[in-house]
Amino acid sequence: MNQLSIGSIISNAIQLGIKNMASIVGAVVLWLLTLWIPYINVGTTIAILGLAVAISRGNVISPTEIFNPKYRRNMGEFFLLIGFMYIGIVAGTLFLIIPGIVIGTAWSLAPYLLIDKNLNPTEAISVSNRITYGKKWTIFLANLILSVIMIIAILILAGIFRMISDILAGLVTLIAYIAYLSIMLSATAYIYGQLSENVKEKE
């Protein structure tokens, strides 16, 4: 297992995010088109989150990955997991916020473990808690720093291009926001890839 660091998360997130940006945009467009189709929309919604698993392999993803039937295979377990996570994080947040942040970070990889390793909800939460042990603040700070850098960059770009044209500023802001989402998803993908490499897939 490689040692996670704030620098490695940020640099790999940017690299993977730029490489997969077009594919992520394509996947989101396809997701929007299928959002109104019953049953299929559940699988594609889970798949949007599951893109991080595909990106963690290091290859450029295909937008049509969201139609992979594996994302519909464990939809019941997925929603049960999200319910468990919501209850735990909200409960932790009630204790002056910080415990909620710690729990949210500790459990953040659980959805990907369920999708990728076929773990049940409680196993996914337990394994996520285990593999993020000692790494939680690195993960949290890397995501925080990356978010702040990206948001500041978006605001600066928007301000510069607004002096030229409001329409141009809006277009640049949209592109920058897409880049932000792609890079943040790729940060999760890199973290997941590094921490889950020794987790065995459940039959």
mmCIF file of C-alpha atoms in Angstrom:
data_model
loop_
_atom_site.group_PDB
_atom_site.id
_atom_site.type_symbol
_atom_site.label_atom_id
_atom_site.label_comp_id
_atom_site.label_asym_id
_atom_site.label_seq_id
_atom_site.Cartn_x
_atom_site.Cartn_y
_atom_site.Cartn_z
ATOM 1 C CA MET A 1 0.000 0.000 0.000
ATOM 2 C CA ASN A 2 1.399 3.396 -0.963
ATOM 3 C CA GLN A 3 1.580 6.134 1.610
ATOM 4 C CA LEU A 4 -1.126 8.723 1.087
ATOM 5 C CA SER A 5 -0.103 12.344 1.372
ATOM 6 C CA ILE A 6 -1.875 15.609 0.756
ATOM 7 C CA GLY A 7 0.456 16.355 -2.153
ATOM 8 C CA SER A 8 -0.057 12.971 -3.829
ATOM 9 C CA ILE A 9 -3.838 13.228 -3.544
ATOM 10 C CA ILE A 10 -3.913 16.729 -5.046
ATOM 11 C CA SER A 11 -1.478 16.015 -7.891
ATOM 12 C CA ASN A 12 -3.109 12.716 -8.882
ATOM 13 C CA ALA A 13 -6.610 14.208 -8.604
ATOM 14 C CA ILE A 14 -5.694 16.936 -11.085
ATOM 15 C CA GLN A 15 -4.021 14.470 -13.451
ATOM 16 C CA LEU A 16 -6.868 11.939 -13.384
ATOM 17 C CA GLY A 17 -9.525 14.657 -13.446
ATOM 18 C CA ILE A 18 -8.166 16.286 -16.591
ATOM 19 C CA LYS A 19 -7.696 12.904 -18.294
ATOM 20 C CA ASN A 20 -11.280 11.816 -17.581
ATOM 21 C CA MET A 21 -13.083 15.156 -17.796
ATOM 22 C CA ALA A 22 -14.677 14.600 -21.209
ATOM 23 C CA SER A 23 -15.807 11.100 -20.233
ATOM 24 C CA ILE A 24 -17.301 12.335 -16.947
ATOM 25 C CA VAL A 25 -19.224 15.057 -18.799
ATOM 26 C CA GLY A 26 -20.504 12.445 -21.249
ATOM 27 C CA ALA A 27 -21.549 10.165 -18.395
ATOM 28 C CA VAL A 28 -23.425 12.992 -16.661
ATOM 29 C CA VAL A 29 -25.232 13.881 -19.914
ATOM 30 C CA LEU A 30 -26.284 10.244 -20.367
ATOM 31 C CA TRP A 31 -27.387 10.137 -16.726
ATOM 32 C CA LEU A 32 -29.578 13.214 -17.247
ATOM 33 C CA LEU A 33 -31.138 11.613 -20.323
ATOM 34 C CA THR A 34 -31.990 8.443 -18.388
ATOM 35 C CA LEU A 35 -33.065 10.187 -15.178
ATOM 36 C CA TRP A 36 -36.749 9.751 -16.076
ATOM 37 C CA ILE A 37 -36.566 6.061 -16.981
ATOM 38 C CA PRO A 38 -37.734 3.916 -14.028
ATOM 39 C CA TYR A 39 -35.342 1.244 -12.753
ATOM 40 C CA ILE A 40 -32.636 2.205 -15.268
ATOM 41 C CA ASN A 41 -32.281 5.546 -13.492
ATOM 42 C CA VAL A 42 -31.405 3.798 -10.220
ATOM 43 C CA GLY A 43 -28.523 1.960 -11.860
ATOM 44 C CA THR A 44 -27.191 5.026 -13.662
ATOM 45 C CA THR A 45 -27.432 7.109 -10.487
ATOM 46 C CA ILE A 46 -25.389 4.546 -8.548
ATOM 47 C CA ALA A 47 -23.023 4.365 -11.535
ATOM 48 C CA ILE A 48 -22.275 8.090 -11.377
ATOM 49 C CA LEU A 49 -20.899 7.511 -7.897
ATOM 50 C CA GLY A 50 -19.260 4.294 -9.056
ATOM 51 C CA LEU A 51 -17.267 6.142 -11.714
ATOM 52 C CA ALA A 52 -14.668 6.725 -9.018
ATOM 53 C CA VAL A 53 -14.069 2.966 -8.928
ATOM 54 C CA ALA A 54 -13.494 2.866 -12.689
ATOM 55 C CA ILE A 55 -11.192 5.910 -12.555
ATOM 56 C CA SER A 56 -9.189 4.323 -9.720
ATOM 57 C CA ARG A 57 -8.003 1.661 -12.205
ATOM 58 C CA GLY A 58 -5.932 4.358 -13.908
ATOM 59 C CA ASN A 59 -7.561 4.078 -17.335
ATOM 60 C CA VAL A 60 -9.731 6.604 -19.173
ATOM 61 C CA ILE A 61 -13.342 5.680 -18.444
ATOM 62 C CA SER A 62 -16.105 5.304 -21.024
ATOM 63 C CA PRO A 63 -19.290 7.391 -20.550
ATOM 64 C CA THR A 64 -21.333 4.262 -21.311
ATOM 65 C CA GLU A 65 -19.889 2.684 -18.151
ATOM 66 C CA ILE A 66 -22.986 3.976 -16.338
ATOM 67 C CA PHE A 67 -25.111 1.404 -18.203
ATOM 68 C CA ASN A 68 -23.131 -1.523 -16.800
ATOM 69 C CA PRO A 69 -25.758 -3.813 -15.193
ATOM 70 C CA LYS A 70 -23.487 -4.426 -12.187
ATOM 71 C CA TYR A 71 -24.620 -1.069 -10.797
ATOM 72 C CA ARG A 72 -28.202 -2.346 -10.523
ATOM 73 C CA ARG A 73 -27.181 -5.641 -8.927
ATOM 74 C CA ASN A 74 -26.993 -4.419 -5.321
ATOM 75 C CA MET A 75 -29.326 -1.431 -5.408
ATOM 76 C CA GLY A 76 -31.158 -2.509 -2.232
ATOM 77 C CA GLU A 77 -27.926 -2.866 -0.298
ATOM 78 C CA PHE A 78 -26.713 0.456 -1.710
ATOM 79 C CA PHE A 79 -29.722 2.402 -0.442
ATOM 80 C CA LEU A 80 -29.512 0.613 2.903
ATOM 81 C CA LEU A 81 -25.850 1.639 3.153
ATOM 82 C CA ILE A 82 -26.668 5.269 2.362
ATOM 83 C CA GLY A 83 -29.332 5.182 5.087
ATOM 84 C CA PHE A 84 -26.876 3.810 7.658
ATOM 85 C CA MET A 85 -24.272 6.402 6.698
ATOM 86 C CA TYR A 86 -26.762 9.260 6.894
ATOM 87 C CA ILE A 87 -27.919 8.275 10.374
ATOM 88 C CA GLY A 88 -24.358 7.875 11.678
ATOM 89 C CA ILE A 89 -23.036 11.108 10.175
ATOM 90 C CA VAL A 90 -26.027 13.160 11.341
ATOM 91 C CA ALA A 91 -25.721 11.709 14.836
ATOM 92 C CA GLY A 92 -22.022 12.565 14.899
ATOM 93 C CA THR A 93 -22.671 16.084 13.616
ATOM 94 C CA LEU A 94 -25.015 16.725 16.544
ATOM 95 C CA PHE A 95 -21.990 16.386 18.840
ATOM 96 C CA LEU A 96 -20.475 19.742 17.835
ATOM 97 C CA ILE A 97 -19.894 18.899 14.151
ATOM 98 C CA ILE A 98 -16.342 17.472 14.320
ATOM 99 C CA PRO A 99 -17.407 13.874 15.113
ATOM 100 C CA GLY A 100 -19.664 14.030 12.051
ATOM 101 C CA ILE A 101 -16.704 15.060 9.876
ATOM 102 C CA VAL A 102 -14.591 12.233 11.301
ATOM 103 C CA ILE A 103 -17.342 9.643 10.774
ATOM 104 C CA GLY A 104 -18.101 10.951 7.283
ATOM 105 C CA THR A 105 -14.440 10.671 6.299
ATOM 106 C CA ALA A 106 -14.029 7.237 7.936
ATOM 107 C CA TRP A 107 -17.059 5.867 6.089
ATOM 108 C CA SER A 108 -16.503 7.759 2.818
ATOM 109 C CA LEU A 109 -15.203 4.736 0.917
ATOM 110 C CA ALA A 110 -18.051 2.422 1.946
ATOM 111 C CA PRO A 111 -20.223 2.997 -1.181
ATOM 112 C CA TYR A 112 -17.279 2.192 -3.451
ATOM 113 C CA LEU A 113 -16.432 -0.946 -1.478
ATOM 114 C CA LEU A 114 -20.027 -2.120 -1.816
ATOM 115 C CA ILE A 115 -20.025 -1.476 -5.569
ATOM 116 C CA ASP A 116 -16.543 -2.786 -6.275
ATOM 117 C CA LYS A 117 -15.979 -5.546 -3.713
ATOM 118 C CA ASN A 118 -19.580 -6.781 -3.269
ATOM 119 C CA LEU A 119 -19.460 -6.170 0.494
ATOM 120 C CA ASN A 120 -22.739 -5.843 2.370
ATOM 121 C CA PRO A 121 -23.555 -2.463 3.995
ATOM 122 C CA THR A 122 -22.141 -3.222 7.450
ATOM 123 C CA GLU A 123 -19.020 -4.856 5.982
ATOM 124 C CA ALA A 124 -18.456 -1.879 3.682
ATOM 125 C CA ILE A 125 -18.705 0.581 6.576
ATOM 126 C CA SER A 126 -16.409 -1.534 8.751
ATOM 127 C CA VAL A 127 -13.774 -1.971 6.041
ATOM 128 C CA SER A 128 -13.913 1.724 5.093
ATOM 129 C CA ASN A 129 -13.386 2.633 8.733
ATOM 130 C CA ARG A 130 -10.410 0.242 8.898
ATOM 131 C CA ILE A 131 -8.600 1.273 5.721
ATOM 132 C CA THR A 132 -8.983 5.002 6.434
ATOM 133 C CA TYR A 133 -7.611 4.607 9.969
ATOM 134 C CA GLY A 134 -4.702 6.989 10.409
ATOM 135 C CA LYS A 135 -5.481 8.623 7.056
ATOM 136 C CA LYS A 136 -8.669 10.530 7.868
ATOM 137 C CA TRP A 137 -7.153 13.962 8.391
ATOM 138 C CA THR A 138 -4.908 13.556 5.344
ATOM 139 C CA ILE A 139 -7.998 12.767 3.263
ATOM 140 C CA PHE A 140 -10.039 15.586 4.787
ATOM 141 C CA LEU A 141 -7.317 18.225 4.462
ATOM 142 C CA ALA A 142 -6.423 17.211 0.902
ATOM 143 C CA ASN A 143 -10.074 17.512 -0.176
ATOM 144 C CA LEU A 144 -10.442 20.812 1.683
ATOM 145 C CA ILE A 145 -7.288 22.322 0.163
ATOM 146 C CA LEU A 146 -8.204 21.077 -3.310
ATOM 147 C CA SER A 147 -11.718 22.544 -2.985
ATOM 148 C CA VAL A 148 -10.424 25.912 -1.802
ATOM 149 C CA ILE A 149 -7.844 26.101 -4.605
ATOM 150 C CA MET A 150 -10.424 25.197 -7.244
ATOM 151 C CA ILE A 151 -13.073 27.602 -5.923
ATOM 152 C CA ILE A 152 -10.589 30.484 -5.760
ATOM 153 C CA ALA A 153 -9.462 29.694 -9.327
ATOM 154 C CA ILE A 154 -13.098 29.648 -10.525
ATOM 155 C CA LEU A 155 -13.807 33.017 -8.871
ATOM 156 C CA ILE A 156 -10.657 34.592 -10.336
ATOM 157 C CA LEU A 157 -11.407 33.293 -13.837
ATOM 158 C CA ALA A 158 -15.024 34.436 -13.613
ATOM 159 C CA GLY A 159 -13.910 37.904 -12.487
ATOM 160 C CA ILE A 160 -11.355 38.253 -15.284
ATOM 161 C CA PHE A 161 -13.681 37.129 -18.068
ATOM 162 C CA ARG A 162 -16.602 39.162 -16.682
ATOM 163 C CA MET A 163 -14.643 42.280 -17.607
ATOM 164 C CA ILE A 164 -14.777 41.085 -21.222
ATOM 165 C CA SER A 165 -18.265 39.585 -21.443
ATOM 166 C CA ASP A 166 -20.857 38.206 -19.037
ATOM 167 C CA ILE A 167 -21.670 35.406 -21.478
ATOM 168 C CA LEU A 168 -18.002 34.471 -21.800
ATOM 169 C CA ALA A 169 -17.632 34.603 -18.025
ATOM 170 C CA GLY A 170 -20.602 32.271 -17.654
ATOM 171 C CA LEU A 171 -19.145 29.810 -20.167
ATOM 172 C CA VAL A 172 -15.717 29.824 -18.520
ATOM 173 C CA THR A 173 -17.309 29.386 -15.081
ATOM 174 C CA LEU A 174 -19.308 26.390 -16.344
ATOM 175 C CA ILE A 175 -16.175 24.748 -17.790
ATOM 176 C CA ALA A 176 -14.239 25.466 -14.595
ATOM 177 C CA TYR A 177 -17.048 24.004 -12.476
ATOM 178 C CA ILE A 178 -17.062 20.845 -14.600
ATOM 179 C CA ALA A 179 -13.300 20.631 -14.073
ATOM 180 C CA TYR A 180 -13.855 21.053 -10.328
ATOM 181 C CA LEU A 181 -16.345 18.171 -10.172
ATOM 182 C CA SER A 182 -14.094 15.969 -12.305
ATOM 183 C CA ILE A 183 -11.032 16.642 -10.156
ATOM 184 C CA MET A 184 -12.884 16.096 -6.851
ATOM 185 C CA LEU A 185 -14.293 12.794 -8.145
ATOM 186 C CA SER A 186 -10.794 11.828 -9.230
ATOM 187 C CA ALA A 187 -9.427 12.664 -5.772
ATOM 188 C CA THR A 188 -11.849 10.132 -4.317
ATOM 189 C CA ALA A 189 -10.862 7.661 -7.036
ATOM 190 C CA TYR A 190 -7.166 7.990 -6.209
ATOM 191 C CA ILE A 191 -7.775 7.628 -2.467
ATOM 192 C CA TYR A 192 -9.981 4.596 -3.032
ATOM 193 C CA GLY A 193 -7.471 2.980 -5.380
ATOM 194 C CA GLN A 194 -4.634 3.415 -2.902
ATOM 195 C CA LEU A 195 -6.479 2.217 0.201
ATOM 196 C CA SER A 196 -8.548 -0.617 -1.268
ATOM 197 C CA GLU A 197 -5.865 -2.473 -3.200
ATOM 198 C CA ASN A 198 -5.554 -5.158 -0.514
ATOM 199 C CA VAL A 199 -9.292 -5.558 0.096
ATOM 200 C CA LYS A 200 -10.516 -8.848 -1.310
ATOM 201 C CA GLU A 201 -13.645 -8.990 -3.442
ATOM 202 C CA LYS A 202 -16.461 -10.961 -1.837
ATOM 203 C CA GLU A 203 -17.901 -13.793 -3.901
#
